[in-house]
PDB file of C-alpha atoms in Angstrom:
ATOM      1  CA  UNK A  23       0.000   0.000   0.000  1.00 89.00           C
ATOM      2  CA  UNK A  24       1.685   3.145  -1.500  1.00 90.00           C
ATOM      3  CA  UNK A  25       5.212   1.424  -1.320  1.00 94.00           C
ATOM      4  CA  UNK A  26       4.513   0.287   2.475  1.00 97.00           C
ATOM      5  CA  UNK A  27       4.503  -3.339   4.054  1.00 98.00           C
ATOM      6  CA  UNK A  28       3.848  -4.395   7.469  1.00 98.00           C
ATOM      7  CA  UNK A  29       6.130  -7.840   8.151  1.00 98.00           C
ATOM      8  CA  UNK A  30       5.723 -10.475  11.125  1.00 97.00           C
ATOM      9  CA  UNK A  31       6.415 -14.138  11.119  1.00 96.00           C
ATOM     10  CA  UNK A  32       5.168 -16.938  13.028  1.00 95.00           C
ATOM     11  CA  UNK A  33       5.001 -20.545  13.425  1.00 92.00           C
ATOM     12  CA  UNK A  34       1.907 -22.744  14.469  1.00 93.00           C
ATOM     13  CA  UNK A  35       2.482 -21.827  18.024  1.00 91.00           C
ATOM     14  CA  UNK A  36       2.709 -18.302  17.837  1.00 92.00           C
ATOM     15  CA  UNK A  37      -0.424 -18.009  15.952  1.00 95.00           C
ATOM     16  CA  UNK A  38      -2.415 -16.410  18.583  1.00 95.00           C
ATOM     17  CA  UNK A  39       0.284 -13.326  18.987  1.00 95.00           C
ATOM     18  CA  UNK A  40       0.547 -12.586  15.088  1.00 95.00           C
ATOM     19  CA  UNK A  41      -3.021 -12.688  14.731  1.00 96.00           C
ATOM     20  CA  UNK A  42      -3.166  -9.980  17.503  1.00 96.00           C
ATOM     21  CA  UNK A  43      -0.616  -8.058  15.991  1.00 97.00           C
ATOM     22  CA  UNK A  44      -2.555  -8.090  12.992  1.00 97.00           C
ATOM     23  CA  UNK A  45      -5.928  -7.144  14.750  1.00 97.00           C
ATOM     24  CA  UNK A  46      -4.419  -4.473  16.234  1.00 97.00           C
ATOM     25  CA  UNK A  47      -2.873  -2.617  13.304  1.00 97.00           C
ATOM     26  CA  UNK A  48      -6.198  -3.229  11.827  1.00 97.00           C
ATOM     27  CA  UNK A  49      -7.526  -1.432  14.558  1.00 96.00           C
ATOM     28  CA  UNK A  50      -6.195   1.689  13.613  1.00 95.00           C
ATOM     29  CA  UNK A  51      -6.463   1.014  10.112  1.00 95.00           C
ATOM     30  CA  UNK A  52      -3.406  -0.668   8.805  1.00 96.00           C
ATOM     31  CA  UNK A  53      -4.419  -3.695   6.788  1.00 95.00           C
ATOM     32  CA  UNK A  54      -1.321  -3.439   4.096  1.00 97.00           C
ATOM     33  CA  UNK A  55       0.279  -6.723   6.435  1.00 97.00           C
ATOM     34  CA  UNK A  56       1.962 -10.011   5.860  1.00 97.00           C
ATOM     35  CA  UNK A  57       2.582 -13.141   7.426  1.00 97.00           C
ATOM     36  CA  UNK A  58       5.709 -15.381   6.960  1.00 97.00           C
ATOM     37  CA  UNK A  59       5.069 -19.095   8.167  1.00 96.00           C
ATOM     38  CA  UNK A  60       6.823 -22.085   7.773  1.00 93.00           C
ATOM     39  CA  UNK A  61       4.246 -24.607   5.764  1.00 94.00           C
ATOM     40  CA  UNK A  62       2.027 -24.214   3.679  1.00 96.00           C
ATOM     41  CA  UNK A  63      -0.792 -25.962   5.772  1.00 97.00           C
ATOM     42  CA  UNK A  64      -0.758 -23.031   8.537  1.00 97.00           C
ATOM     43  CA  UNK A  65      -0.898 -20.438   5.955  1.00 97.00           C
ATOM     44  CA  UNK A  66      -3.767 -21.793   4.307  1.00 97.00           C
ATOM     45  CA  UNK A  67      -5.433 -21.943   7.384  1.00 96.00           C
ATOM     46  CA  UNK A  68      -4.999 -17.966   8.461  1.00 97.00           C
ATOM     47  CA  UNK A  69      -5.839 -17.241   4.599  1.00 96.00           C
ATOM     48  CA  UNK A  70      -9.169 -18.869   5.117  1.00 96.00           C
ATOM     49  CA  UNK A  71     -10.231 -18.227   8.308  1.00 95.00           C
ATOM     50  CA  UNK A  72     -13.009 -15.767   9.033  1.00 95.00           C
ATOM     51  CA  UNK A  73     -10.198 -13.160   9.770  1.00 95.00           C
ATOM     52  CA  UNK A  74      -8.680 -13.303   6.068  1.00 97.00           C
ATOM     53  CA  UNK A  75      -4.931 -13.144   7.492  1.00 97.00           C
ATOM     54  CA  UNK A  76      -2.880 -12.204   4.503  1.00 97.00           C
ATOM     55  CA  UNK A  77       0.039 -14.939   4.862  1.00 97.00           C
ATOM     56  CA  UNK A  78       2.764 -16.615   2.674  1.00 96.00           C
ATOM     57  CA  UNK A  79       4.919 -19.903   3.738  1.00 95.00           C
ATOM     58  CA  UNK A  80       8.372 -20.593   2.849  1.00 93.00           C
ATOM     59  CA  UNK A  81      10.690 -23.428   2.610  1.00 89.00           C
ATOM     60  CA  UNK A  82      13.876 -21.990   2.754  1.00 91.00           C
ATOM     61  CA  UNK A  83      16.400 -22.988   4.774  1.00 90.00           C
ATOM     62  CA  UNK A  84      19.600 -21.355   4.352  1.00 88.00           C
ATOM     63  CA  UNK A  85      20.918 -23.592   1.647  1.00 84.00           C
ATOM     64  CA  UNK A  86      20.474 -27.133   4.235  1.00 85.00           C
ATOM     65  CA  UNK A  87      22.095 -24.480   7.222  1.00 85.00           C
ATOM     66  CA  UNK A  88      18.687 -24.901   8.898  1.00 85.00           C
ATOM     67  CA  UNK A  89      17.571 -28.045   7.409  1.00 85.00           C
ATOM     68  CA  UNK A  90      15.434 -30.085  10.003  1.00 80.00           C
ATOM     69  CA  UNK A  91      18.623 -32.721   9.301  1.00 76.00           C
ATOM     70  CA  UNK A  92      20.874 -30.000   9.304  1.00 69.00           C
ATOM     71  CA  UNK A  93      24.170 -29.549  11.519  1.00 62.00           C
ATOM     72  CA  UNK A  94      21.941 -28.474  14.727  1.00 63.00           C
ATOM     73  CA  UNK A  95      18.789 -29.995  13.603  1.00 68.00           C
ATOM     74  CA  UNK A  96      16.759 -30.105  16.877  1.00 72.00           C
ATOM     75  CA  UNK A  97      16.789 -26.245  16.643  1.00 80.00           C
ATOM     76  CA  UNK A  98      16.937 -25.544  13.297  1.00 84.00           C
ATOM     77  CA  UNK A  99      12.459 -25.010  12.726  1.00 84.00           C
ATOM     78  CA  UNK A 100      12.779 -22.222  15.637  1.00 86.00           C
ATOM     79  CA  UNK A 101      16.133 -20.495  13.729  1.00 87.00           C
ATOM     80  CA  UNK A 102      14.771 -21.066  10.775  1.00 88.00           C
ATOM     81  CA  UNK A 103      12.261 -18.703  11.495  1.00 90.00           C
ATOM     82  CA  UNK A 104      14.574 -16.399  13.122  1.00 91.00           C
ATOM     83  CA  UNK A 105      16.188 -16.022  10.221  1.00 92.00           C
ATOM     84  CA  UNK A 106      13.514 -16.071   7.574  1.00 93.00           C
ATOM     85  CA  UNK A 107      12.443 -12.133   7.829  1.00 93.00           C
ATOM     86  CA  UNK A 108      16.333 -10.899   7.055  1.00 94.00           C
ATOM     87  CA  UNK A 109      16.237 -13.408   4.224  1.00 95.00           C
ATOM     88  CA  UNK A 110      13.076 -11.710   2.646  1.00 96.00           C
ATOM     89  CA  UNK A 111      13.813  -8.066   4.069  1.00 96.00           C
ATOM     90  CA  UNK A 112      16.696  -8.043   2.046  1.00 95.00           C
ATOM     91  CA  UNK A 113      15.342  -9.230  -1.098  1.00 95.00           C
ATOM     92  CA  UNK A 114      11.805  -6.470  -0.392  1.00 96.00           C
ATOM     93  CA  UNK A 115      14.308  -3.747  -0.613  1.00 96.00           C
ATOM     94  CA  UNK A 116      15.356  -5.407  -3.896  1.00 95.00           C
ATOM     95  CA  UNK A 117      11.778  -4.370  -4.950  1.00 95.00           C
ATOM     96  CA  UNK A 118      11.946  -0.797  -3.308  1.00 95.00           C
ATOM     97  CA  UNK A 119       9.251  -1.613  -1.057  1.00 96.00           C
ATOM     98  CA  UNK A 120       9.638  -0.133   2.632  1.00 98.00           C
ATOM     99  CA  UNK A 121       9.209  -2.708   5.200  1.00 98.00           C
ATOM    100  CA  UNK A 122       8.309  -2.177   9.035  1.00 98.00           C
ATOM    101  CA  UNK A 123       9.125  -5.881  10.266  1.00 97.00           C
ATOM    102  CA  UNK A 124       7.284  -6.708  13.916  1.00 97.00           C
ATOM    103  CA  UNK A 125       8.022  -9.534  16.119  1.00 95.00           C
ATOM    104  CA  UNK A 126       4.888 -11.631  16.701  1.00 92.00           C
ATOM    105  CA  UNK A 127       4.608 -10.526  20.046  1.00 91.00           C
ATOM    106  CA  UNK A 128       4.103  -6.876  19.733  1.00 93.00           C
ATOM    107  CA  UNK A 129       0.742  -5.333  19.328  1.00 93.00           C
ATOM    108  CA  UNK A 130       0.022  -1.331  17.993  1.00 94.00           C
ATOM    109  CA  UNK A 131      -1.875   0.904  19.944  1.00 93.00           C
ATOM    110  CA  UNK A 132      -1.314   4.274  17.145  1.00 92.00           C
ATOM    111  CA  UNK A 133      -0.491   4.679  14.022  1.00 93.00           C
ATOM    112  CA  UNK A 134       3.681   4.307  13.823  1.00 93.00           C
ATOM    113  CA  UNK A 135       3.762   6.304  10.322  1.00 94.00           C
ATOM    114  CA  UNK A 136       2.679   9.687  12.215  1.00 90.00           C
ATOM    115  CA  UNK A 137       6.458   9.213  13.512  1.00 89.00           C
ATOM    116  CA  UNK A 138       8.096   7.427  11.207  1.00 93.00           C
ATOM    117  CA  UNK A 139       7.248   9.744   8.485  1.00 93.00           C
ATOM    118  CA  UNK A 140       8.042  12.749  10.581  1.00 89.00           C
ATOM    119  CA  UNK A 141      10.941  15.028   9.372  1.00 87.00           C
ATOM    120  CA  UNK A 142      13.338  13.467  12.638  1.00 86.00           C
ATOM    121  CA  UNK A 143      12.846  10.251  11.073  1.00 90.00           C
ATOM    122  CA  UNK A 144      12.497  10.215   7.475  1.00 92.00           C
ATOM    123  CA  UNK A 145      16.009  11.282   6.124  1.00 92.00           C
ATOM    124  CA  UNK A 146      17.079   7.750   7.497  1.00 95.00           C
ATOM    125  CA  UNK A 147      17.260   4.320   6.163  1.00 96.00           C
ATOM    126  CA  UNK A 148      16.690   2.314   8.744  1.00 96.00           C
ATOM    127  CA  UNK A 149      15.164   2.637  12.201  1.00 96.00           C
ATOM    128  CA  UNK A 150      15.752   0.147  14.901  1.00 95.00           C
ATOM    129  CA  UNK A 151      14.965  -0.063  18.563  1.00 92.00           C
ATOM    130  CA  UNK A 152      17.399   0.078  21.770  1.00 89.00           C
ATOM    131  CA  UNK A 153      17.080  -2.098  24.512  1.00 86.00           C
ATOM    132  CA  UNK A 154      19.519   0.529  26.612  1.00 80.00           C
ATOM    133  CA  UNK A 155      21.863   2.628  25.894  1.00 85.00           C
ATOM    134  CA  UNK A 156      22.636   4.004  22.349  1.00 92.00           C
ATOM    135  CA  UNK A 157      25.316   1.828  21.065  1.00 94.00           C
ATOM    136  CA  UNK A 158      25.173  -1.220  18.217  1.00 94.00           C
ATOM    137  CA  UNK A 159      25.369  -3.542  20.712  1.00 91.00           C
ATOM    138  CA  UNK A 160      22.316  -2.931  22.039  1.00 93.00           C
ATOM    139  CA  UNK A 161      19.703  -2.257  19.435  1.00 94.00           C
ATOM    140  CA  UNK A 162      16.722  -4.888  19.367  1.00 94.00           C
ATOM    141  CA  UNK A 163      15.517  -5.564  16.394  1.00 93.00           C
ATOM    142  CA  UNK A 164      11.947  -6.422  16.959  1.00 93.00           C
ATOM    143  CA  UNK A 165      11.063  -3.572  15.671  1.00 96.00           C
ATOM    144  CA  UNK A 166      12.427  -2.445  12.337  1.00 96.00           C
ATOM    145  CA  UNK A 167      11.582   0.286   9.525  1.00 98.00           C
ATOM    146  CA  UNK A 168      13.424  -0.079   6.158  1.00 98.00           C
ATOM    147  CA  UNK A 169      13.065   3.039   4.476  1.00 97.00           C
ATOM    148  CA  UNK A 170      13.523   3.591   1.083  1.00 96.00           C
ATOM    149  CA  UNK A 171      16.357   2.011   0.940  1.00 97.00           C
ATOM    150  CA  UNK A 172      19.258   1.252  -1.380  1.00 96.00           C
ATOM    151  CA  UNK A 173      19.255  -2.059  -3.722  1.00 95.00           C
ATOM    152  CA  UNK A 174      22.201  -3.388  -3.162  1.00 93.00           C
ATOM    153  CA  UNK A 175      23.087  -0.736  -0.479  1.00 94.00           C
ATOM    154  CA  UNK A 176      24.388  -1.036   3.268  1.00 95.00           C
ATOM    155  CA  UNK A 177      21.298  -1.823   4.564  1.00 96.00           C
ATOM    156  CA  UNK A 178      20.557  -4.578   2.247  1.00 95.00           C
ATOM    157  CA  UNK A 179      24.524  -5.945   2.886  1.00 94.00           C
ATOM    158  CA  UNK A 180      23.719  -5.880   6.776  1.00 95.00           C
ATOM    159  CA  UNK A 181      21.123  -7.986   6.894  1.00 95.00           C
ATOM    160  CA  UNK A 182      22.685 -10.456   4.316  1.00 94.00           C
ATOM    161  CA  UNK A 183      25.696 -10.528   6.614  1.00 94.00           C
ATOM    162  CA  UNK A 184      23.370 -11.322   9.334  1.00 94.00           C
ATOM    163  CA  UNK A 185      22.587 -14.679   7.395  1.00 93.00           C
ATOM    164  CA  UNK A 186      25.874 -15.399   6.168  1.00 92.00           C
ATOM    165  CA  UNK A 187      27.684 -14.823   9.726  1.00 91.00           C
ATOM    166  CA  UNK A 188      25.706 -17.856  11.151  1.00 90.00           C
ATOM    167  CA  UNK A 189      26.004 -19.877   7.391  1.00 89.00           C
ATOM    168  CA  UNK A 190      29.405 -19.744   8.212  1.00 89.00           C
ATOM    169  CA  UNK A 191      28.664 -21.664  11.681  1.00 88.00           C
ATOM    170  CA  UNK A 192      27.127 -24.256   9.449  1.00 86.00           C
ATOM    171  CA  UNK A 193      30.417 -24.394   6.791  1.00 86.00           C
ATOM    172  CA  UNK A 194      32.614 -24.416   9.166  1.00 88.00           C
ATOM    173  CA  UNK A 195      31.170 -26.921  11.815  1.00 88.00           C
ATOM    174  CA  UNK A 196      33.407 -28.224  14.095  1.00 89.00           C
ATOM    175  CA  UNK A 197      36.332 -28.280  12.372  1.00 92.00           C
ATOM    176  CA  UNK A 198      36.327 -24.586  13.146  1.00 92.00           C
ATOM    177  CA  UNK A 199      33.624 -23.754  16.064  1.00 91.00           C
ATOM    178  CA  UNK A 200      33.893 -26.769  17.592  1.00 91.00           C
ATOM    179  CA  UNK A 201      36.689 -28.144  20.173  1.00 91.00           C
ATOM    180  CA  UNK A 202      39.953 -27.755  19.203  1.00 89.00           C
ATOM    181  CA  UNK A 203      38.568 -25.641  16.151  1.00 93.00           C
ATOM    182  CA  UNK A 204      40.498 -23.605  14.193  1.00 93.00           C
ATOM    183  CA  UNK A 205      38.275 -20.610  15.448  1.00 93.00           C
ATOM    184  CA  UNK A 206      39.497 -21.321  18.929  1.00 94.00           C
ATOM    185  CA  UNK A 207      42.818 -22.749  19.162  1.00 94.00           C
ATOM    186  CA  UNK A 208      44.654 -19.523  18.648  1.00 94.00           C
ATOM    187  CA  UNK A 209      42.344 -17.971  21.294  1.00 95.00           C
ATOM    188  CA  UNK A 210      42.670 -20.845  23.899  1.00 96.00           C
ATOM    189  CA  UNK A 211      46.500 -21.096  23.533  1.00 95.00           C
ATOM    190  CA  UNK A 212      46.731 -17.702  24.514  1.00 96.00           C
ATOM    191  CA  UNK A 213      44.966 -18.117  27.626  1.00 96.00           C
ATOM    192  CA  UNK A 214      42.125 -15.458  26.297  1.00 95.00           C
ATOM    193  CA  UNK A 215      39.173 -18.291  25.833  1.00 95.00           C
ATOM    194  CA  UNK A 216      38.873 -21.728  27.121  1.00 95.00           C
ATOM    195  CA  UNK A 217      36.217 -24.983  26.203  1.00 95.00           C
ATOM    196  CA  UNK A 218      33.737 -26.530  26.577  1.00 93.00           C
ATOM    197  CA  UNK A 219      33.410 -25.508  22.743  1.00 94.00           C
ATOM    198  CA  UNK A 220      30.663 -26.404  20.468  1.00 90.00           C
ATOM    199  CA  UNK A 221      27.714 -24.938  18.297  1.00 86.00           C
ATOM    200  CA  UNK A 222      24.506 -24.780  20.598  1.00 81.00           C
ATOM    201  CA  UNK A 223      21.159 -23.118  20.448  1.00 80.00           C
ATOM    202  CA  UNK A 224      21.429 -20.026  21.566  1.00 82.00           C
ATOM    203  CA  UNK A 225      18.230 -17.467  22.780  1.00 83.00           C
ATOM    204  CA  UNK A 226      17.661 -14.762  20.292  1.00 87.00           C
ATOM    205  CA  UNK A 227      20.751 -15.784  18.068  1.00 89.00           C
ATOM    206  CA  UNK A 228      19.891 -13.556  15.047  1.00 92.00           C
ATOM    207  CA  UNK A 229      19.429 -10.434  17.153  1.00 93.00           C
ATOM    208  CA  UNK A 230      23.189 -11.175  18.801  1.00 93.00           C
ATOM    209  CA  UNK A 231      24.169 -11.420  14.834  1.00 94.00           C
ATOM    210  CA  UNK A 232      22.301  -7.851  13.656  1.00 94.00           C
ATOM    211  CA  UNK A 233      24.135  -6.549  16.919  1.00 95.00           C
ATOM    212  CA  UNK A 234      27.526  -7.444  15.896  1.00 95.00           C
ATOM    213  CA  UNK A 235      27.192  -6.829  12.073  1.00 95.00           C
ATOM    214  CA  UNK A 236      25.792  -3.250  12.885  1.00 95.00           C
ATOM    215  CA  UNK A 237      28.866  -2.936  15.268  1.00 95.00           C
ATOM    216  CA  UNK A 238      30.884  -3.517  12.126  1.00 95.00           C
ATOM    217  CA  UNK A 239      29.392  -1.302  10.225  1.00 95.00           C
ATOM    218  CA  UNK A 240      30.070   1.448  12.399  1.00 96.00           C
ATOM    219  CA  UNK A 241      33.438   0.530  13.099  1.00 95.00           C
ATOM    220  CA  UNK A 242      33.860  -0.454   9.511  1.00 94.00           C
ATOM    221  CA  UNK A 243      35.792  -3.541  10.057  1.00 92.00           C
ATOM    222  CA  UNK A 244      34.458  -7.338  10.919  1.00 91.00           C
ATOM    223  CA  UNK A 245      33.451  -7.041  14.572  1.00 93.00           C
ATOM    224  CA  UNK A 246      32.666 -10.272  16.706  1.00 92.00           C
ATOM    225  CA  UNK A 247      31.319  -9.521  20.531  1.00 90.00           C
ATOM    226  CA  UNK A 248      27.908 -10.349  21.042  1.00 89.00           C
ATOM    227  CA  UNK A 249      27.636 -13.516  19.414  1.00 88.00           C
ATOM    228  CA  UNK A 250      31.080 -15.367  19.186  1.00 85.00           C
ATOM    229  CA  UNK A 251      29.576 -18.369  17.135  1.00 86.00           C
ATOM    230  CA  UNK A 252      29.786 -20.970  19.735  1.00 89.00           C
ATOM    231  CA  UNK A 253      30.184 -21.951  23.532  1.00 91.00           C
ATOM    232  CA  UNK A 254      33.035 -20.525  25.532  1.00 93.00           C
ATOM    233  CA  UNK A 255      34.519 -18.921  28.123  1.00 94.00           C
ATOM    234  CA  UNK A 256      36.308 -16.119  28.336  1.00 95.00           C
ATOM    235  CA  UNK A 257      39.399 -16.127  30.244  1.00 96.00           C
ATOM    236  CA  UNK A 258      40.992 -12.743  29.791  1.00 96.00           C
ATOM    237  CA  UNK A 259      37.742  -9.922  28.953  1.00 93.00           C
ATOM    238  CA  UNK A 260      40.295  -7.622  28.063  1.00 93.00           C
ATOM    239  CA  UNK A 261      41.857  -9.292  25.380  1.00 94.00           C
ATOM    240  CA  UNK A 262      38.965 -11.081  24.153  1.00 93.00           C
ATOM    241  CA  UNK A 263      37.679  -7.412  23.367  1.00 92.00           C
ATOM    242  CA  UNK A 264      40.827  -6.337  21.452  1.00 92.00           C
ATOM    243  CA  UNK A 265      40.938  -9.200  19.421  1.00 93.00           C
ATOM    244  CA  UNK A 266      37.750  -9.762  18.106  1.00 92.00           C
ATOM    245  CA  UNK A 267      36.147  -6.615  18.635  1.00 92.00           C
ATOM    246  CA  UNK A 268      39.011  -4.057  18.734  1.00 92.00           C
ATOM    247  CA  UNK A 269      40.567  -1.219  20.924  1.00 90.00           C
ATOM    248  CA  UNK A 270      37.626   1.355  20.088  1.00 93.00           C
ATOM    249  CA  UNK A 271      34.873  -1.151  20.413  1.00 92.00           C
ATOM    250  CA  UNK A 272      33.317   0.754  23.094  1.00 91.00           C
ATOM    251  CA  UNK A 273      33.402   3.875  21.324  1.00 94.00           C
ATOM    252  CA  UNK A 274      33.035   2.840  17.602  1.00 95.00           C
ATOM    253  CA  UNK A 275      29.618   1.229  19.073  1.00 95.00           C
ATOM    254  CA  UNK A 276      28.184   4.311  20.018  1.00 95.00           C
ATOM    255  CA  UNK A 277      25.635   6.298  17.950  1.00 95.00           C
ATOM    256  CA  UNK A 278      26.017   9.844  17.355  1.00 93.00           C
ATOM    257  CA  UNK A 279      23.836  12.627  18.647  1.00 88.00           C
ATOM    258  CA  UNK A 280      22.505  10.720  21.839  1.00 84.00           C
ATOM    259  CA  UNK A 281      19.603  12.827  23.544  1.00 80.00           C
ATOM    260  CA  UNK A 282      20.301  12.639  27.358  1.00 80.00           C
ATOM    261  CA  UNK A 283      17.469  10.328  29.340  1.00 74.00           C
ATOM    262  CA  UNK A 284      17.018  13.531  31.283  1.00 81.00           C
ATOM    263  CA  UNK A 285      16.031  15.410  27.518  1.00 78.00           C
ATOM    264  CA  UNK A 286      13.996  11.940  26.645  1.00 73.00           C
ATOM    265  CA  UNK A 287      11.861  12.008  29.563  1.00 76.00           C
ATOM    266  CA  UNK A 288      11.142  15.348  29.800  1.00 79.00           C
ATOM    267  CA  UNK A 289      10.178  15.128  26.702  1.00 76.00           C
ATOM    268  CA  UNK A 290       7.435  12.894  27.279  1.00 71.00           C
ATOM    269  CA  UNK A 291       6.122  14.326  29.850  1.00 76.00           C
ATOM    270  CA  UNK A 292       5.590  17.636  28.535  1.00 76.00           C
ATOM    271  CA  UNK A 293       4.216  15.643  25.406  1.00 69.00           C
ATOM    272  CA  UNK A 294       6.140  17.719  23.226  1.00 61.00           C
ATOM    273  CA  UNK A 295       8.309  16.774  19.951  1.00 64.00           C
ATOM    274  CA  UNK A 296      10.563  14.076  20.878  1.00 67.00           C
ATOM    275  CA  UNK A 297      14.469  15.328  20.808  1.00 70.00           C
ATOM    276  CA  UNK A 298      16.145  14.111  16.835  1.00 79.00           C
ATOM    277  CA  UNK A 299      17.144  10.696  16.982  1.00 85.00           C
ATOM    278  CA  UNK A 300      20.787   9.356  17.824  1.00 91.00           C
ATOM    279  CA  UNK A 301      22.103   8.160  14.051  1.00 92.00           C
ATOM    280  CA  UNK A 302      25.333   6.636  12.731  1.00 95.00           C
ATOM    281  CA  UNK A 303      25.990   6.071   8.915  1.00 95.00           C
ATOM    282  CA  UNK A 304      27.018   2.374   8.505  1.00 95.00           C
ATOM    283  CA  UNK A 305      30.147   1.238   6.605  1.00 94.00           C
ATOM    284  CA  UNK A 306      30.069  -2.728   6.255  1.00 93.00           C
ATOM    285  CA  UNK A 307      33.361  -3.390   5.127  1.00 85.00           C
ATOM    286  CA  UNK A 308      33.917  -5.018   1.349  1.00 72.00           C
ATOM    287  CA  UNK A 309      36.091  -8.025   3.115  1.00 50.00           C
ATOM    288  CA  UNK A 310      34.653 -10.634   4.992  1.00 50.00           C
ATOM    289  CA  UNK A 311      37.817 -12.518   5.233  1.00 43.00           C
ATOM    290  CA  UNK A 312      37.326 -14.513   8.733  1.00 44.00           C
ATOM    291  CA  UNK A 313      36.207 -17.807   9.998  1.00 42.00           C
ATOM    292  CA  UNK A 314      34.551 -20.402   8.364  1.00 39.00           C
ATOM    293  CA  UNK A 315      33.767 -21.126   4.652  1.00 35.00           C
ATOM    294  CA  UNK A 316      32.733 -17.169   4.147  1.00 36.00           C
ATOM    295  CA  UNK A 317      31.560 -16.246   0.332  1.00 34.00           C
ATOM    296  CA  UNK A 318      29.936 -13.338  -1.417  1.00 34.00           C
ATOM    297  CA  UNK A 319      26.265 -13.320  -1.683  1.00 37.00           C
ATOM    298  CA  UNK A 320      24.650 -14.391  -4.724  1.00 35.00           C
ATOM    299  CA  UNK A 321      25.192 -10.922  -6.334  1.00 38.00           C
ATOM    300  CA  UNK A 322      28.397 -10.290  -5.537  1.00 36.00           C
ATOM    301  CA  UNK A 323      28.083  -7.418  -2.894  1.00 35.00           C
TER     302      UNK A 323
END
């Protein structure tokens, strides 16, 4: 609807909160939504209800990465869905569509455009939630706004890197993430990390990914801090910074412009326009020489 797409996805047993995200965009007259699910079976059965849910399912699973016989398998349907919105985000800016993707288990109380399309907010590419301070490392992306963004751009190479980062757990296996893997060894011979090693479910995986690929991108180098690939611990926090992460990690991270908490909440309580939002132009480096079978994506970029 005039270039706009609402995006949530959802397996059979988060049914219930995506069809109260939907209701309540509906609510307030958003009906321009969509529904990625796993099988075909579920999606015929939100198409057809009384509701009308406007759905699509998808097979894909990274190449066999998230195969249900895959290298974790008895994880892979829950990452697999993970997954599946930066897969499709990517390929929607492709078709210069603008995207606000919603985890299942939000609902909307007012219209998000009245902000979204507000001069503060426009000018940028993407907008992405914190979940504290204003630094890469701590965005959330439950909530996310592509706007009119690039084909082929930084936005669109994030969230590809997002994918390949944890295809490259899958390449590599153990023979790199696992113990004695050529991922650790360096790191436990120097007394910096130490085992138990090997490639585990972990909670909100992807988001972990976006953090440290956005933490890249503002660096501009290949940053690896929130989600080091597989289990560990870390011996020496220090160095396990520096190395994978980098001197200036803590202040490469940070976003520019960051309204005080003081300025935020007074703010709010006067009801008044909200202070401009922190910002940082991203930079994913070219090279993504590093662990694991890494290759360009299918276009090159």
């Amino acid at each position: 609807y005039n270039g706009e797409l609402v995006l949530t996805y959802a397996n059979e047993a988060g049914t219930a909160w995506a069809a109260n995200l939907i209701f309540s965009l509906r609510s307030i007259g958003i009906d321009h939504s969509f529904v990625i699910v796993m099988a075909k079976s579920h999606c015929d059965a939100l198409a057809t209800s009384r509701h009308a849910i406007s759905c699509g399912w998808s097979s894909w699973d990274m190449e066999g990465c998230k195969a249900d016989d895959g290298p974790v398998s008895k994880w892979a349907f829950i990452e697999r869905l993970w997954f599946v919105r930066h897969h499709y985000l990517a390929r929607l800016i492709r078709l210069k569509v603008n995207v606000m993707a919603l985890d299942g288990d939000m609902i909307v109380h007012g219209d998000p455009y009245d902000i979204l399309h507000s001069a503060a907010l426009a000018r940028h590419q993407v907008i992405i939630t914190s979940d504290g301070s204003f630094a890469a490392s701590e965005v959330n992306n439950g909530f996310l706004y592509l706007n009119n963004c690039t084909p082929g751009g930084q936005v669109e190479r994030v969230l590809r890197e997002v994918v390949l980062r944890e295809m490259d757990v899958c390449r590599g296996g153990d023979a790199v993430f696992g113990a004695n893997g050529s991922f650790w060894k360096p790191l436990d011979a120097a007394g910096i990390t130490g085992p138990p090693h090997f490639i585990a479910f972990t909670g909100a995986r992807d988001q972990k990914y976006y953090q440290d690929v956005l933490a890249s991108a503002f660096c501009k180098r290949r940053v690896v801090h929130r989600m080091p690939y597989a289990s560990h611990k870390v011996l020496d926090g220090p160095r396990f910074d520096k190395v994978l992460a980098g001197d200036d990690f803590l202040t490469c991270t940070q976003f520019h412009e960051k309204p005080s908490r003081k300025a935020l909440l007074e703010a709010a309580q006067a009801g008044g326009t909200q202070p401009d939002p922190p910002w940082h132009e991203l930079d994913l480096p070219l090279s993504r020489a590093g662990p694991g079978a890494v290759v360009p994506d299918r276009d090159g970029a």
